[in-house]
Coordinates of N, CA and C in Angstrom, one line a residue:
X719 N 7.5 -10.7 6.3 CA 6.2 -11.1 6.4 C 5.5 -10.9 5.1
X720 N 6.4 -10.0 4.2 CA 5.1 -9.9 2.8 C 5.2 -10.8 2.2
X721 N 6.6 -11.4 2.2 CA 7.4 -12.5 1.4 C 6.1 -13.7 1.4
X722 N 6.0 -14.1 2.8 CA 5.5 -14.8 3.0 C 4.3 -14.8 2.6
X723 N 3.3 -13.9 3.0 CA 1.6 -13.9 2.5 C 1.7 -13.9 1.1
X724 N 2.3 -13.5 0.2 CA 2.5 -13.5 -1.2 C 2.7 -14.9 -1.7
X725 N 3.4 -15.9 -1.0 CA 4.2 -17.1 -1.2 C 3.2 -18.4 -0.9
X726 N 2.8 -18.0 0.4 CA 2.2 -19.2 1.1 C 0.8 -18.5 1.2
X727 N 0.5 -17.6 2.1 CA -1.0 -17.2 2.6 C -1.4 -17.2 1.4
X728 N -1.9 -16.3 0.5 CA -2.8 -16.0 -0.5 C -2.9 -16.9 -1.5
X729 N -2.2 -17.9 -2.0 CA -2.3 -18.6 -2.9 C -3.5 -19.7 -2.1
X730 N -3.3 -19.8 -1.0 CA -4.2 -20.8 -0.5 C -5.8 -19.7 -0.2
X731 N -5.8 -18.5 0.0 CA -6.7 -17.9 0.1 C -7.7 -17.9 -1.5
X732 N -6.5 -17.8 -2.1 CA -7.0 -17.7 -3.4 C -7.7 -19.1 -3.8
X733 N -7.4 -19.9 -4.0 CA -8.0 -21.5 -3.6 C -9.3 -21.9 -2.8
X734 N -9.4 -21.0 -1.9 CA -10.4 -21.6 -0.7 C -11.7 -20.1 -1.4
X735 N -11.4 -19.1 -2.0 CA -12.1 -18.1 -2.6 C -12.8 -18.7 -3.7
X736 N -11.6 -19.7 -4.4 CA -12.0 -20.0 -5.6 C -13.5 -21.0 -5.7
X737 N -13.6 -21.2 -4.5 CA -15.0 -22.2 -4.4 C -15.8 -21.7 -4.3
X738 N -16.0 -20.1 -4.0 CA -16.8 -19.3 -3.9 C -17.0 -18.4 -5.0
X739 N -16.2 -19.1 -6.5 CA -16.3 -17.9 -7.3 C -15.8 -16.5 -6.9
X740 N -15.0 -16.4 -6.6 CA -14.6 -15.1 -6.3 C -12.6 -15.4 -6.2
X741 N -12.3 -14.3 -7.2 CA -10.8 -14.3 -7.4 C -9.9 -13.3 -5.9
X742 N -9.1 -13.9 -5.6 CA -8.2 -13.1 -4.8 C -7.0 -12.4 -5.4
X743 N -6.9 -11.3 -5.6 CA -5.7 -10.4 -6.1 C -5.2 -9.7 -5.3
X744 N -4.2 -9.9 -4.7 CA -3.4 -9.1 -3.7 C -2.7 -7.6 -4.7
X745 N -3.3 -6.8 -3.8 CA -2.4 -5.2 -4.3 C -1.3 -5.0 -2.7
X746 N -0.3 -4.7 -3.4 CA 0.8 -3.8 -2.2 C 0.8 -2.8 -2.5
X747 N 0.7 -1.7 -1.3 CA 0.2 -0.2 -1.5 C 2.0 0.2 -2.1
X748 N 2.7 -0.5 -1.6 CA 3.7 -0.3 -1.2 C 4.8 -0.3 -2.6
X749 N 4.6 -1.2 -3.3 CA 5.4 -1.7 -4.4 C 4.9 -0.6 -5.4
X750 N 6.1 -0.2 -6.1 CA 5.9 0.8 -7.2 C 5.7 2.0 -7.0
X751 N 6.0 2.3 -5.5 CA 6.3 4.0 -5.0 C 7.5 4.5 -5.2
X752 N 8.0 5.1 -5.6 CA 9.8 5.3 -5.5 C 9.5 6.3 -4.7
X753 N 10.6 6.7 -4.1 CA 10.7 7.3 -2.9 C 10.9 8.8 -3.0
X754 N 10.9 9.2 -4.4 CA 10.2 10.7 -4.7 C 9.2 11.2 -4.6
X755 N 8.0 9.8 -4.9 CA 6.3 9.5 -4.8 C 6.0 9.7 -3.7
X756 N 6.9 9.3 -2.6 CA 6.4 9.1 -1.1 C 6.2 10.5 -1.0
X757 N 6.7 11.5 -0.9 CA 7.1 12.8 -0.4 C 5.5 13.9 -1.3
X758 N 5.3 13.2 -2.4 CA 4.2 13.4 -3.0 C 2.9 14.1 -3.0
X759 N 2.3 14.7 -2.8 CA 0.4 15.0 -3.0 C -0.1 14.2 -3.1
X760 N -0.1 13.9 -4.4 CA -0.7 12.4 -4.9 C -0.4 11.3 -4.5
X761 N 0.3 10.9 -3.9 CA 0.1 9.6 -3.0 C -0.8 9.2 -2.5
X762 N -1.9 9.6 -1.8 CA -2.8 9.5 -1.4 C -3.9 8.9 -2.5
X763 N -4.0 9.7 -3.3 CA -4.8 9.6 -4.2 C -5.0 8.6 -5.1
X764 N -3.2 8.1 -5.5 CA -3.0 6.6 -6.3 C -3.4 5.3 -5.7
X765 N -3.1 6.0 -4.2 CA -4.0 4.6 -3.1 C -5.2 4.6 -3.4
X766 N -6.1 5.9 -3.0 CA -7.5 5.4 -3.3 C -8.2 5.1 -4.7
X767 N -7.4 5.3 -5.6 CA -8.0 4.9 -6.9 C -7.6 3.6 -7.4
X768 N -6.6 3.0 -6.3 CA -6.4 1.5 -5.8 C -6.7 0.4 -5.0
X769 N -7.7 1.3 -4.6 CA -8.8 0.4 -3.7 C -10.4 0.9 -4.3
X770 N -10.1 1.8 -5.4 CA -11.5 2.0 -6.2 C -11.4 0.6 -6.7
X771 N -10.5 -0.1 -7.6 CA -10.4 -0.8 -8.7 C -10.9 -2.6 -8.1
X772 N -10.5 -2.6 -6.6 CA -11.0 -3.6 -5.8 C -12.2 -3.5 -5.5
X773 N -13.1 -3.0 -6.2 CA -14.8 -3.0 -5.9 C -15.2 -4.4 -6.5
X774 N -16.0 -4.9 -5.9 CA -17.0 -4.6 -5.1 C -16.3 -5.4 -3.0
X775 N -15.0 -5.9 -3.4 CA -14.3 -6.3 -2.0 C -12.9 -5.6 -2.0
X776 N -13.1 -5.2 -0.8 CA -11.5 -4.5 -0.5 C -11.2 -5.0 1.0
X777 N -10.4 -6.1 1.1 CA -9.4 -6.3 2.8 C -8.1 -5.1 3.1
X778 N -8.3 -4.7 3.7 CA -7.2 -4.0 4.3 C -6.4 -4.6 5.1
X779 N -4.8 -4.6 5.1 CA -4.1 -5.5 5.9 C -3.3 -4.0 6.3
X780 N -3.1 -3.4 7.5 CA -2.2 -2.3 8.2 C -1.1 -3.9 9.1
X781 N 0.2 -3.2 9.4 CA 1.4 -3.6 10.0 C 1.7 -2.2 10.5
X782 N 3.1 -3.3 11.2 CA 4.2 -1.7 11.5 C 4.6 -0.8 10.8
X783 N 4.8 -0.6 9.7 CA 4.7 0.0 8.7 C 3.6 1.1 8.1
X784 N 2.3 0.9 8.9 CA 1.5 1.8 8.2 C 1.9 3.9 8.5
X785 N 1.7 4.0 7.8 CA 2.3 5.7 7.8 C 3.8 5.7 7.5
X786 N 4.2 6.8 7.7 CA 5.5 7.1 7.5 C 6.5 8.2 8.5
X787 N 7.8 8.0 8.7 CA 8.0 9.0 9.5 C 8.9 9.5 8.4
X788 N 9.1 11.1 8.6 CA 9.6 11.9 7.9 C 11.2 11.8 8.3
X789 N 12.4 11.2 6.9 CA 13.7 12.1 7.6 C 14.1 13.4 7.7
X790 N 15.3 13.4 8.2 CA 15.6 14.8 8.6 C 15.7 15.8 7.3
X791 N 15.7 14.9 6.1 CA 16.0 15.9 5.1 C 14.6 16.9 4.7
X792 N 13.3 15.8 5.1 CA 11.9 16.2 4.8 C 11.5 17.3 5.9
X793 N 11.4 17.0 7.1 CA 11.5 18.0 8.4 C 12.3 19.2 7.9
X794 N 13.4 19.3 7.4 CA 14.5 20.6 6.9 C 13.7 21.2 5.8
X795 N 13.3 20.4 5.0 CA 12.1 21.1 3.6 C 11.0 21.9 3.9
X796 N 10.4 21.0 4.8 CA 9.2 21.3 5.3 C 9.1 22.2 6.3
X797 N 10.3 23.0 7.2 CA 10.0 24.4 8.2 C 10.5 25.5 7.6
X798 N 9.5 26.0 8.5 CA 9.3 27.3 7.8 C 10.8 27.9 8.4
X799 N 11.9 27.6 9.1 CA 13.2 28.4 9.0 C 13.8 27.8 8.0
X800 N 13.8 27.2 7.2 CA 14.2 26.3 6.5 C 14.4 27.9 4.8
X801 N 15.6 28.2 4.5 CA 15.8 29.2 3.5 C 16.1 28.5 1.7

């Protein structure tokens, strides 16, 4: 599905914006996390100073995908029997 909005949806969004003076730039929260980042503090924080930068409009698009589930190696890190 991102394939898609990236390919088809947004270019035409961007188009139908464009008559309104107003640019459409799609951010993916998603692209450019490596999977060390995920596990992170700061993750949180690189998002919202990436929806600062979208001022004065910010759309939120959530899917199945929104959050994360922990593997077993993060659950093992993260208890406290964990030595």
């Amino acid at each position: 599905e991102r394939d898609a909005l990236f390919t088809h949806v947004f270019p035409v969004l961007d188009r139908w914006f464009a008559e309104f003076r107003v640019q459409l730039i799609p951010v993916d929260m998603r692209y450019g996390i490596t999977r060390p980042e995920v596990y992170h503090q700061d993750v949180v924080r690189m998002h919202l100073d990436e929806i600062d930068h979208c001022f004065p409009f910010f759309l939120g698009m959530l899917g199945e995908s929104y959050g994360w589930i922990p593997d077993d190696h993060f659950r093992e890190y993260g208890s406290l029997e964990h030595e």
